Amino acid sequence: MRSFFRPAVDAMTGYVPGEQPKPGTKIIKLNTNENPYPPSAKAMAILHQIDGEWLRRYPDPYARDFCSAVSQVLDVPTDWIIVGNGSDDVLNMLVRACAEGRERKIVYPTPTYVLYKTLAAMQPAEILEVPYSDNFELPIEALVEAQGAITFIASPNSPSGHLVDTDQLRELASRLNGVLAVDEAYVDFASGSALALVREFENVIVLRTMSKGYSLAGLRLGFGIAQPPLLAGMFKVKDSYNVDALAIHVGTASMLDQDYKKTCAEKVKANRSQLAVDLKQLGFTVRESHGNFVLVTPPTDAETLYLALKERGILVRYFSQPGLSDKLRITVGTDEQNQMLLEALVSLLP
Ligand SMILES: *Cc1c(COP(=O)(O)O)cnc(C)c1O
């Protein structure tokens, strides 16, 4: 059959998102790292006050109200912030603006967030993957040697859950000619952040999302923080009205409700510790995690266990990739959800 597509599109595999059952189905969903707690009540209240004018008019192309909220909370200037339709959109802008072909490669340590590869394939830009060692030491020398137009580091990383040391990121930033993009989607559950590097280096961008820490995965809102010259090229390639009016209003209220976000994150962290203890008792190996998930090695075949849990209405993430095929990534749920997971495991394990 003839193809209608660019060769790069013919050659690529599309991103495969985690399974999304319909809301309301009786499924315990521990596969895509959503926050188990509801969004801020202050954010939900906005939805009851929607003004038709917000929808009749185009939204603010720069989401300035949301930028002001971020600026206030993170103490960064408003013009150091770029907002996207989820942080995936910000990643997309960065790739479109910076990467191309063999001369402007995309580099990242693996295993990590799979979207980096998809975005590179569609640009297209050459990819250089540098495997992490078993203990997830950052392979600085190999990353520096690769000299990517963009080097992506997710920290905390998914699916490993490890946090990359800021001093190592500082060294990397200072030795790279291209952009260092630190993807902090899980920062709200972690004990550190590389945000300070944005002030030190003109080539660093830190990416954040409202999807995980703020329980707003369905809203689609994320942002990047960098010095204005790095953002300039990204503003050129972004969709004009990439963030809708509801996302701006709801996201702003949510960002300003830091107390609620912190309370939820503390609960998630407490549940994460308890879940790790309980899983270890069942014979699992559990990696220390700075995210709202744990990467575990079950005492039996991981894929079989994944399928058996699914059969019982419990979704976890299985990756059939080298290095991960004996592991499962389990999102930290509510106490009740974690308990149901543990009960199912007790009955399934030999
Ligand atoms: C969830 C996730 C994102 C995507 O966040 P959205 O804002 O929902 O697009 C980005 N990076 C990593 C590492 C993630 O896990």
Short mmCIF file of C-alpha atoms in Angstrom, two decimals, residues 66-320:
data_model
loop_
_atom_site.label_atom_id
_atom_site.label_comp_id
_atom_site.label_asym_id
_atom_site.label_seq_id
_atom_site.Cartn_x
_atom_site.Cartn_y
_atom_site.Cartn_z
CA PHE A 66 -1.01 30.62 36.16
CA CYS A 67 2.54 31.96 35.64
CA SER A 68 1.96 34.48 38.44
CA ALA A 69 0.88 31.67 40.76
CA VAL A 70 3.96 29.60 39.85
CA SER A 71 6.18 32.66 40.26
CA GLN A 72 4.78 33.28 43.73
CA VAL A 73 5.10 29.66 44.86
CA LEU A 74 8.53 28.86 43.38
CA ASP A 75 10.06 32.33 43.58
CA VAL A 76 11.02 32.54 39.91
CA PRO A 77 10.29 35.50 37.59
CA THR A 78 7.09 35.13 35.54
CA ASP A 79 9.01 35.44 32.26
CA TRP A 80 11.07 32.36 33.17
CA ILE A 81 7.95 30.18 32.85
CA ILE A 82 6.41 28.50 29.79
CA VAL A 83 3.09 26.70 30.17
CA GLY A 84 1.90 23.64 28.26
CA ASN A 85 -1.03 21.32 27.75
CA GLY A 86 0.58 18.91 30.19
CA SER A 87 4.34 18.77 30.55
CA ASP A 88 4.27 16.45 27.52
CA ASP A 89 3.42 19.55 25.49
CA VAL A 90 6.40 21.40 26.97
CA LEU A 91 8.63 18.43 26.10
CA ASN A 92 7.25 18.57 22.58
CA MET A 93 8.02 22.29 22.23
CA LEU A 94 11.57 21.71 23.44
CA VAL A 95 12.17 18.92 20.91
CA ARG A 96 10.65 20.91 18.07
CA ALA A 97 12.76 23.93 18.89
CA CYS A 98 16.11 22.24 19.54
CA ALA A 99 16.51 18.81 17.95
CA GLU A 100 16.96 17.64 14.39
CA GLY A 101 18.69 14.80 12.58
CA ARG A 102 22.21 13.60 13.34
CA GLU A 103 23.70 16.96 14.18
CA ARG A 104 21.19 17.81 16.89
CA LYS A 105 20.71 14.58 18.82
CA ILE A 106 18.48 13.72 21.75
CA VAL A 107 20.33 11.95 24.56
CA TYR A 108 19.03 10.32 27.74
CA PRO A 109 19.90 7.56 30.17
CA THR A 110 17.63 4.49 30.12
CA PRO A 111 15.29 3.15 31.34
CA THR A 112 13.29 6.36 31.56
CA TYR A 113 10.12 8.08 30.31
CA VAL A 114 9.34 6.56 26.90
CA LEU A 115 7.92 9.75 25.41
CA TYR A 116 11.43 11.20 24.86
CA LYS A 117 12.00 8.50 22.27
CA THR A 118 8.64 9.05 20.57
CA LEU A 119 9.19 12.81 20.30
CA ALA A 120 12.65 12.25 18.84
CA ALA A 121 11.33 9.74 16.30
CA MET A 122 8.69 12.13 15.00
CA GLN A 123 10.99 15.16 14.74
CA PRO A 124 13.01 13.19 13.52
CA ALA A 125 16.15 13.55 15.58
CA GLU A 126 18.79 10.92 16.20
CA ILE A 127 18.55 9.28 19.61
CA LEU A 128 21.44 8.23 21.80
CA GLU A 129 20.41 6.10 24.77
CA VAL A 130 22.93 5.56 27.54
CA PRO A 131 21.98 2.69 29.86
CA TYR A 132 21.98 3.31 33.59
CA SER A 133 24.05 0.88 35.65
CA ASP A 134 22.18 -1.52 37.96
CA ASN A 135 22.37 0.97 40.82
CA PHE A 136 21.26 3.94 38.66
CA GLU A 137 24.44 6.00 38.83
CA LEU A 138 24.20 8.89 36.36
CA PRO A 139 26.51 7.99 33.40
CA ILE A 140 27.94 11.52 33.22
CA GLU A 141 30.94 10.83 31.00
CA ALA A 142 28.91 9.06 28.30
CA LEU A 143 26.21 11.74 28.41
CA VAL A 144 28.79 14.51 28.05
CA GLU A 145 30.54 12.69 25.24
CA ALA A 146 27.25 12.35 23.33
CA GLN A 147 26.80 16.19 23.29
CA GLY A 148 23.08 16.10 22.56
CA ALA A 149 21.15 19.16 21.47
CA ILE A 150 18.92 18.06 24.35
CA THR A 151 19.83 15.75 27.23
CA PHE A 152 16.78 14.56 29.14
CA ILE A 153 17.09 13.50 32.76
CA ALA A 154 13.93 12.55 34.62
CA SER A 155 14.49 13.11 38.34
CA PRO A 156 12.88 11.42 40.15
CA ASN A 157 13.15 8.97 37.27
CA SER A 158 10.37 6.65 36.16
CA PRO A 159 10.23 3.70 36.42
CA SER A 160 13.22 3.43 38.79
CA GLY A 161 12.07 6.09 41.27
CA HIS A 162 15.61 7.32 41.94
CA LEU A 163 16.46 10.98 42.46
CA VAL A 164 19.50 12.29 40.59
CA ASP A 165 21.92 14.24 42.78
CA THR A 166 21.85 17.99 42.05
CA ASP A 167 25.65 18.23 42.10
CA GLN A 168 25.82 15.62 39.34
CA LEU A 169 23.25 17.55 37.30
CA ARG A 170 25.29 20.71 37.91
CA GLU A 171 28.40 19.01 36.55
CA LEU A 172 26.45 17.74 33.56
CA ALA A 173 24.96 21.19 32.83
CA SER A 174 28.38 22.81 32.96
CA ARG A 175 29.89 20.29 30.53
CA LEU A 176 27.06 20.20 27.96
CA ASN A 177 26.84 22.61 25.04
CA GLY A 178 23.18 21.76 24.47
CA VAL A 179 20.14 21.92 26.71
CA LEU A 180 19.84 19.91 29.92
CA ALA A 181 16.15 19.22 30.52
CA VAL A 182 15.41 17.99 34.05
CA ASP A 183 11.96 16.42 34.08
CA GLU A 184 10.63 16.83 37.62
CA ALA A 185 7.16 15.33 37.13
CA TYR A 186 7.44 13.59 40.53
CA VAL A 187 9.19 16.35 42.47
CA ASP A 188 6.29 16.74 44.90
CA PHE A 189 7.05 13.29 46.37
CA ALA A 190 10.83 13.74 46.42
CA SER A 191 13.34 15.11 48.89
CA GLY A 192 15.10 17.40 46.44
CA SER A 193 14.91 19.43 43.24
CA ALA A 194 17.31 20.82 40.66
CA LEU A 195 15.37 24.07 40.29
CA ALA A 196 18.32 26.10 41.60
CA LEU A 197 20.29 25.15 38.47
CA VAL A 198 17.99 27.29 36.33
CA ARG A 199 19.53 30.39 37.91
CA GLU A 200 23.07 29.09 37.48
CA PHE A 201 22.90 27.89 33.87
CA GLU A 202 21.43 29.35 30.69
CA ASN A 203 21.13 25.82 29.23
CA VAL A 204 18.97 24.22 31.95
CA ILE A 205 15.19 23.85 31.84
CA VAL A 206 13.23 22.22 34.66
CA LEU A 207 9.87 20.66 33.74
CA ARG A 208 6.99 20.33 36.15
CA THR A 209 3.44 19.03 35.88
CA MET A 210 0.11 19.45 37.66
CA SER A 211 -0.76 15.82 36.79
CA LYS A 212 0.89 13.97 39.66
CA GLY A 213 1.39 16.12 42.77
CA TYR A 214 -1.76 18.19 42.19
CA SER A 215 -4.13 15.36 41.13
CA LEU A 216 -4.90 17.06 37.81
CA ALA A 217 -3.82 14.53 35.17
CA GLY A 218 -7.15 14.94 33.38
CA LEU A 219 -6.84 18.73 33.18
CA ARG A 220 -3.58 18.70 31.15
CA LEU A 221 -1.33 21.39 32.58
CA GLY A 222 2.44 21.50 32.93
CA PHE A 223 5.21 24.05 32.74
CA GLY A 224 8.89 24.63 32.14
CA ILE A 225 11.22 26.98 34.01
CA ALA A 226 14.30 28.38 32.30
CA GLN A 227 16.03 31.66 31.55
CA PRO A 228 14.13 33.70 28.92
CA PRO A 229 16.58 33.17 26.01
CA LEU A 230 16.03 29.39 26.19
CA LEU A 231 12.27 29.85 26.34
CA ALA A 232 12.26 32.21 23.34
CA GLY A 233 12.65 29.45 20.75
CA MET A 234 10.03 27.33 22.48
CA PHE A 235 7.50 30.18 22.40
CA LYS A 236 8.02 30.36 18.62
CA VAL A 237 6.98 26.74 18.07
CA LYS A 238 4.22 26.38 20.64
CA ASP A 239 0.57 26.22 19.58
CA SER A 240 -0.84 29.72 20.03
CA TYR A 241 -3.60 28.70 22.42
CA ASN A 242 -2.08 25.56 23.84
CA VAL A 243 -3.62 25.86 27.30
CA ASP A 244 -7.39 26.18 27.62
CA ALA A 245 -9.19 28.68 29.81
CA LEU A 246 -10.46 26.10 32.30
CA ALA A 247 -6.99 24.67 32.79
CA ILE A 248 -5.62 28.14 33.48
CA HIS A 249 -8.27 28.94 36.10
CA VAL A 250 -8.37 25.55 37.81
CA GLY A 251 -4.60 25.18 37.65
CA THR A 252 -4.01 28.61 39.19
CA ALA A 253 -6.24 27.85 42.19
CA SER A 254 -4.59 24.48 42.58
CA MET A 255 -1.07 25.88 42.43
CA LEU A 256 -1.96 28.43 45.11
CA ASP A 257 -3.33 25.70 47.40
CA GLN A 258 0.10 24.44 48.42
CA ASP A 259 -1.11 23.27 51.85
CA TYR A 260 -3.46 20.76 50.28
CA LYS A 261 -0.85 19.50 47.82
CA LYS A 262 1.65 19.00 50.64
CA THR A 263 -0.89 17.17 52.79
CA CYS A 264 -1.66 14.74 49.95
CA ALA A 265 2.03 14.26 49.15
CA GLU A 266 2.77 13.45 52.81
CA LYS A 267 0.04 10.79 52.75
CA VAL A 268 1.42 9.33 49.53
CA LYS A 269 4.93 9.21 51.01
CA ALA A 270 3.68 7.51 54.18
CA ASN A 271 1.75 4.97 52.10
CA ARG A 272 4.81 4.43 49.91
CA SER A 273 6.90 3.47 52.94
CA GLN A 274 4.20 1.15 54.27
CA LEU A 275 3.67 -0.46 50.87
CA ALA A 276 7.42 -1.09 50.56
CA VAL A 277 7.51 -2.77 53.97
CA ASP A 278 4.48 -4.93 53.16
CA LEU A 279 5.75 -5.95 49.72
CA LYS A 280 9.17 -6.87 51.14
CA GLN A 281 7.39 -9.09 53.62
CA LEU A 282 5.82 -10.91 50.67
CA GLY A 283 9.25 -11.56 49.19
CA PHE A 284 9.42 -8.64 46.75
CA THR A 285 12.56 -6.62 46.19
CA VAL A 286 11.57 -2.96 46.40
CA ARG A 287 13.71 -0.07 45.14
CA GLU A 288 13.75 3.11 47.22
CA SER A 289 11.50 5.60 45.43
CA HIS A 290 11.16 9.38 45.34
CA GLY A 291 8.01 9.15 43.19
CA ASN A 292 4.42 8.12 43.88
CA PHE A 293 5.23 4.60 42.69
CA VAL A 294 7.59 1.76 43.49
CA LEU A 295 9.60 -0.42 41.14
CA VAL A 296 9.53 -3.94 42.50
CA THR A 297 10.84 -7.37 41.60
CA PRO A 298 8.25 -9.99 42.54
CA PRO A 299 9.30 -13.41 43.83
CA THR A 300 7.50 -14.96 40.82
CA ASP A 301 7.29 -14.19 37.10
CA ALA A 302 6.42 -10.49 36.75
CA GLU A 303 4.33 -10.74 33.59
CA THR A 304 2.25 -13.64 34.92
CA LEU A 305 1.60 -11.71 38.11
CA TYR A 306 0.68 -8.57 36.16
CA LEU A 307 -1.87 -10.55 34.15
CA ALA A 308 -3.28 -12.27 37.23
CA LEU A 309 -3.73 -8.93 39.00
CA LYS A 310 -5.41 -7.50 35.92
CA GLU A 311 -7.79 -10.45 35.93
CA ARG A 312 -8.74 -9.39 39.45
CA GLY A 313 -9.31 -5.77 38.46
CA ILE A 314 -5.99 -4.42 39.69
CA LEU A 315 -3.86 -2.64 37.08
CA VAL A 316 -0.12 -2.21 37.59
CA ARG A 317 2.51 -1.45 34.94
CA TYR A 318 4.55 -4.15 33.27
CA PHE A 319 7.28 -3.20 30.78
CA SER A 320 8.47 -5.97 28.48
#
